[in-house]
């Protein structure tokens, strides 16, 4: 035959609490050990720890009178405790729902004026083209730097033209950024993120 499985701590706690509710009396530890062992199948060695866990969780009341400790728990208190717990959970739920609504409203307000527009996309496309052209010319300049001086001068002139064009667009971007910051109160980092502008974006030297 297989061994009988012992009671879990939670089962012991439940049975001991039932004992107090059924008896509706005040007991000393020795009496709890005797009744719990006889009627609820809780070994006397385990009674003290189980009882203390219930006291710690305010499910069983305890008081010391003279040299003796007394324990009791009545159904009315358990009912009140459940009602308090339910009320606390309900209040927490309502508070969480209130915060959720506030966050949703804040996100909605923060999104105003930051929608994607055709103008924004056009500026970003042209900016990308100028940055690509600048990178290409810089690479060509590096490749030809040790050859004919006339070719080098020509490349330099093209680079200057491209640099001036890039810087004009850089001026435009900075002007638009300044307008957005004043108009919508946007921070520099958030503005760069929204428009896809890198943190090190600046004039071309």
Tab-separated table of C-alpha atoms in Angstrom:
chain	number	residue	atom	x	y	z
A	1	UNK	CA	0.000	0.000	0.000
A	2	UNK	CA	1.174	3.538	-0.775
A	3	UNK	CA	1.901	5.968	2.023
A	4	UNK	CA	-0.832	8.423	2.863
A	5	UNK	CA	0.066	11.871	1.611
A	6	UNK	CA	0.496	14.455	4.384
A	7	UNK	CA	-1.386	17.721	4.573
A	8	UNK	CA	0.111	20.811	2.976
A	9	UNK	CA	0.643	23.925	5.065
A	10	UNK	CA	-2.311	25.641	3.417
A	11	UNK	CA	-4.574	22.648	4.177
A	12	UNK	CA	-3.442	22.683	7.811
A	13	UNK	CA	-4.147	26.404	8.074
A	14	UNK	CA	-7.603	25.947	6.575
A	15	UNK	CA	-8.496	23.081	8.933
A	16	UNK	CA	-7.243	24.921	12.005
A	17	UNK	CA	-9.219	28.020	11.076
A	18	UNK	CA	-12.308	25.818	10.633
A	19	UNK	CA	-11.718	24.461	14.129
A	20	UNK	CA	-11.788	27.966	15.641
A	21	UNK	CA	-14.900	28.926	13.643
A	22	UNK	CA	-16.721	25.756	14.679
A	23	UNK	CA	-15.819	25.934	18.385
A	24	UNK	CA	-16.174	29.716	18.812
A	25	UNK	CA	-14.085	29.506	21.981
A	26	UNK	CA	-10.791	30.778	23.376
A	27	UNK	CA	-8.011	28.160	23.701
A	28	UNK	CA	-4.546	27.758	25.100
A	29	UNK	CA	-1.838	26.193	22.937
A	30	UNK	CA	-2.165	22.773	24.596
A	31	UNK	CA	-5.887	22.714	23.908
A	32	UNK	CA	-5.353	23.704	20.262
A	33	UNK	CA	-2.789	20.899	19.882
A	34	UNK	CA	-5.186	18.351	21.315
A	35	UNK	CA	-8.271	19.347	19.311
A	36	UNK	CA	-6.424	19.992	16.036
A	37	UNK	CA	-4.700	16.614	16.278
A	38	UNK	CA	-7.834	14.691	17.194
A	39	UNK	CA	-10.448	16.389	14.995
A	40	UNK	CA	-8.496	17.934	12.109
A	41	UNK	CA	-5.672	15.492	11.533
A	42	UNK	CA	-2.907	18.040	12.247
A	43	UNK	CA	-0.001	16.515	14.138
A	44	UNK	CA	0.645	18.128	17.517
A	45	UNK	CA	4.244	18.908	16.456
A	46	UNK	CA	2.980	21.015	13.546
A	47	UNK	CA	0.254	22.866	15.452
A	48	UNK	CA	2.473	25.611	16.915
A	49	UNK	CA	3.961	26.640	13.532
A	50	UNK	CA	0.586	26.548	11.765
A	51	UNK	CA	-1.044	28.537	14.551
A	52	UNK	CA	1.728	31.138	14.512
A	53	UNK	CA	1.373	31.573	10.737
A	54	UNK	CA	-2.335	32.331	11.204
A	55	UNK	CA	-1.554	34.793	14.000
A	56	UNK	CA	1.075	36.509	11.808
A	57	UNK	CA	-1.520	36.906	9.033
A	58	UNK	CA	-4.079	38.362	11.515
A	59	UNK	CA	-6.437	35.450	10.863
A	60	UNK	CA	-6.252	34.265	14.482
A	61	UNK	CA	-6.132	36.633	17.466
A	62	UNK	CA	-3.720	36.084	20.344
A	63	UNK	CA	-3.239	37.612	23.769
A	64	UNK	CA	-1.107	36.889	26.816
A	65	UNK	CA	-2.819	36.807	30.188
A	66	UNK	CA	-0.487	36.189	33.111
A	67	UNK	CA	1.842	33.402	32.048
A	68	UNK	CA	-0.495	31.879	29.471
A	69	UNK	CA	-1.165	32.655	25.796
A	70	UNK	CA	-4.723	32.467	24.503
A	71	UNK	CA	-5.917	32.106	20.896
A	72	UNK	CA	-9.265	32.660	19.209
A	73	UNK	CA	-10.883	33.413	15.860
A	74	UNK	CA	-14.545	34.092	15.128
A	75	UNK	CA	-16.337	33.915	11.738
A	76	UNK	CA	-17.543	37.529	12.013
A	77	UNK	CA	-13.969	38.832	12.015
A	78	UNK	CA	-13.049	36.719	9.001
A	79	UNK	CA	-16.048	38.111	7.116
A	80	UNK	CA	-15.043	41.677	7.944
A	81	UNK	CA	-11.470	40.988	6.882
A	82	UNK	CA	-12.670	39.662	3.521
A	83	UNK	CA	-14.825	42.760	3.040
A	84	UNK	CA	-11.854	45.035	3.818
A	85	UNK	CA	-9.661	43.112	1.387
A	86	UNK	CA	-12.320	43.339	-1.321
A	87	UNK	CA	-12.675	47.073	-0.718
A	88	UNK	CA	-8.888	47.608	-0.898
A	89	UNK	CA	-8.655	45.657	-4.150
A	90	UNK	CA	-11.599	47.584	-5.620
A	91	UNK	CA	-9.964	50.900	-4.690
A	92	UNK	CA	-6.667	49.799	-6.249
A	93	UNK	CA	-8.479	48.765	-9.424
A	94	UNK	CA	-10.278	52.119	-9.655
A	95	UNK	CA	-7.000	53.989	-9.088
A	96	UNK	CA	-5.251	51.966	-11.785
A	97	UNK	CA	-8.097	52.633	-14.223
A	98	UNK	CA	-7.906	56.347	-13.445
A	99	UNK	CA	-4.143	56.403	-14.114
A	100	UNK	CA	-4.644	54.452	-17.348
A	101	UNK	CA	-7.139	57.040	-18.623
A	102	UNK	CA	-4.830	59.905	-17.657
A	103	UNK	CA	-1.921	58.292	-19.496
A	104	UNK	CA	-4.100	57.732	-22.571
A	105	UNK	CA	-5.112	61.409	-22.583
A	106	UNK	CA	-1.486	62.506	-22.145
A	107	UNK	CA	-0.393	60.375	-25.103
A	108	UNK	CA	-3.177	61.878	-27.210
A	109	UNK	CA	-2.120	65.438	-26.354
A	110	UNK	CA	1.560	64.676	-26.961
A	111	UNK	CA	0.734	63.372	-30.451
A	112	UNK	CA	-0.905	66.624	-31.598
A	113	UNK	CA	1.269	68.466	-34.126
A	114	UNK	CA	3.642	65.560	-34.601
A	115	UNK	CA	1.809	63.819	-37.376
A	116	UNK	CA	3.686	62.790	-40.521
A	117	UNK	CA	3.241	65.348	-43.360
A	118	UNK	CA	4.196	65.535	-47.048
A	119	UNK	CA	6.399	68.553	-46.320
A	120	UNK	CA	8.294	66.662	-43.636
A	121	UNK	CA	8.837	63.678	-45.901
A	122	UNK	CA	10.070	65.929	-48.736
A	123	UNK	CA	12.575	67.681	-46.468
A	124	UNK	CA	13.881	64.382	-45.134
A	125	UNK	CA	14.241	62.986	-48.663
A	126	UNK	CA	16.184	66.015	-49.900
A	127	UNK	CA	18.314	66.026	-46.794
A	128	UNK	CA	19.129	62.360	-47.359
A	129	UNK	CA	20.053	63.068	-50.993
A	130	UNK	CA	22.386	65.924	-50.026
A	131	UNK	CA	24.047	63.842	-47.316
A	132	UNK	CA	24.549	61.006	-49.817
A	133	UNK	CA	26.024	63.419	-52.386
A	134	UNK	CA	28.347	64.890	-49.812
A	135	UNK	CA	29.562	61.446	-48.777
A	136	UNK	CA	30.138	60.506	-52.423
A	137	UNK	CA	32.141	63.665	-53.139
A	138	UNK	CA	34.182	63.210	-50.003
A	139	UNK	CA	35.035	59.683	-51.129
A	140	UNK	CA	36.005	60.910	-54.601
A	141	UNK	CA	38.118	63.654	-53.104
A	142	UNK	CA	39.947	61.099	-51.000
A	143	UNK	CA	40.492	58.886	-54.067
A	144	UNK	CA	41.867	61.668	-56.267
A	145	UNK	CA	43.869	63.602	-53.702
A	146	UNK	CA	47.212	62.331	-54.943
A	147	UNK	CA	46.634	62.836	-58.713
A	148	UNK	CA	46.569	65.818	-61.102
A	149	UNK	CA	46.207	69.173	-59.289
A	150	UNK	CA	43.698	70.445	-61.877
A	151	UNK	CA	41.428	67.463	-61.290
A	152	UNK	CA	41.848	67.978	-57.585
A	153	UNK	CA	40.844	71.651	-57.919
A	154	UNK	CA	37.792	70.660	-59.945
A	155	UNK	CA	36.738	68.139	-57.321
A	156	UNK	CA	37.280	70.727	-54.614
A	157	UNK	CA	35.069	73.223	-56.460
A	158	UNK	CA	32.349	70.614	-56.808
A	159	UNK	CA	32.707	69.832	-53.166
A	160	UNK	CA	32.344	73.506	-52.247
A	161	UNK	CA	29.180	73.757	-54.347
A	162	UNK	CA	27.767	70.629	-52.774
A	163	UNK	CA	28.818	71.827	-49.312
A	164	UNK	CA	27.069	75.163	-49.795
A	165	UNK	CA	23.936	73.405	-51.007
A	166	UNK	CA	24.009	71.012	-48.074
A	167	UNK	CA	24.488	73.877	-45.630
A	168	UNK	CA	21.562	75.777	-47.175
A	169	UNK	CA	19.375	72.761	-46.495
A	170	UNK	CA	20.898	72.537	-43.038
A	171	UNK	CA	19.761	76.147	-42.494
A	172	UNK	CA	16.277	75.155	-43.631
A	173	UNK	CA	16.207	72.203	-41.257
A	174	UNK	CA	17.353	74.329	-38.313
A	175	UNK	CA	14.727	76.958	-39.161
A	176	UNK	CA	11.976	74.343	-39.244
A	177	UNK	CA	13.232	72.840	-35.974
A	178	UNK	CA	13.197	76.276	-34.339
A	179	UNK	CA	9.655	76.890	-35.577
A	180	UNK	CA	8.459	73.510	-34.288
A	181	UNK	CA	10.022	74.103	-30.873
A	182	UNK	CA	8.298	77.473	-30.534
A	183	UNK	CA	4.987	76.371	-32.047
A	184	UNK	CA	4.557	73.035	-30.266
A	185	UNK	CA	6.965	73.334	-27.329
A	186	UNK	CA	8.882	70.249	-28.482
A	187	UNK	CA	12.216	69.342	-26.906
A	188	UNK	CA	15.348	69.088	-29.067
A	189	UNK	CA	15.868	65.341	-28.592
A	190	UNK	CA	12.191	64.488	-29.183
A	191	UNK	CA	12.107	66.709	-32.263
A	192	UNK	CA	15.175	64.967	-33.740
A	193	UNK	CA	13.631	61.582	-33.040
A	194	UNK	CA	10.275	62.485	-34.614
A	195	UNK	CA	11.901	63.815	-37.798
A	196	UNK	CA	14.614	61.168	-38.031
A	197	UNK	CA	17.445	63.686	-37.567
A	198	UNK	CA	20.678	62.327	-36.094
A	199	UNK	CA	22.041	63.855	-32.873
A	200	UNK	CA	25.289	64.944	-34.614
A	201	UNK	CA	23.474	66.670	-37.505
A	202	UNK	CA	25.244	69.973	-38.229
A	203	UNK	CA	26.718	72.171	-40.932
A	204	UNK	CA	29.260	70.579	-43.251
A	205	UNK	CA	32.773	71.933	-42.689
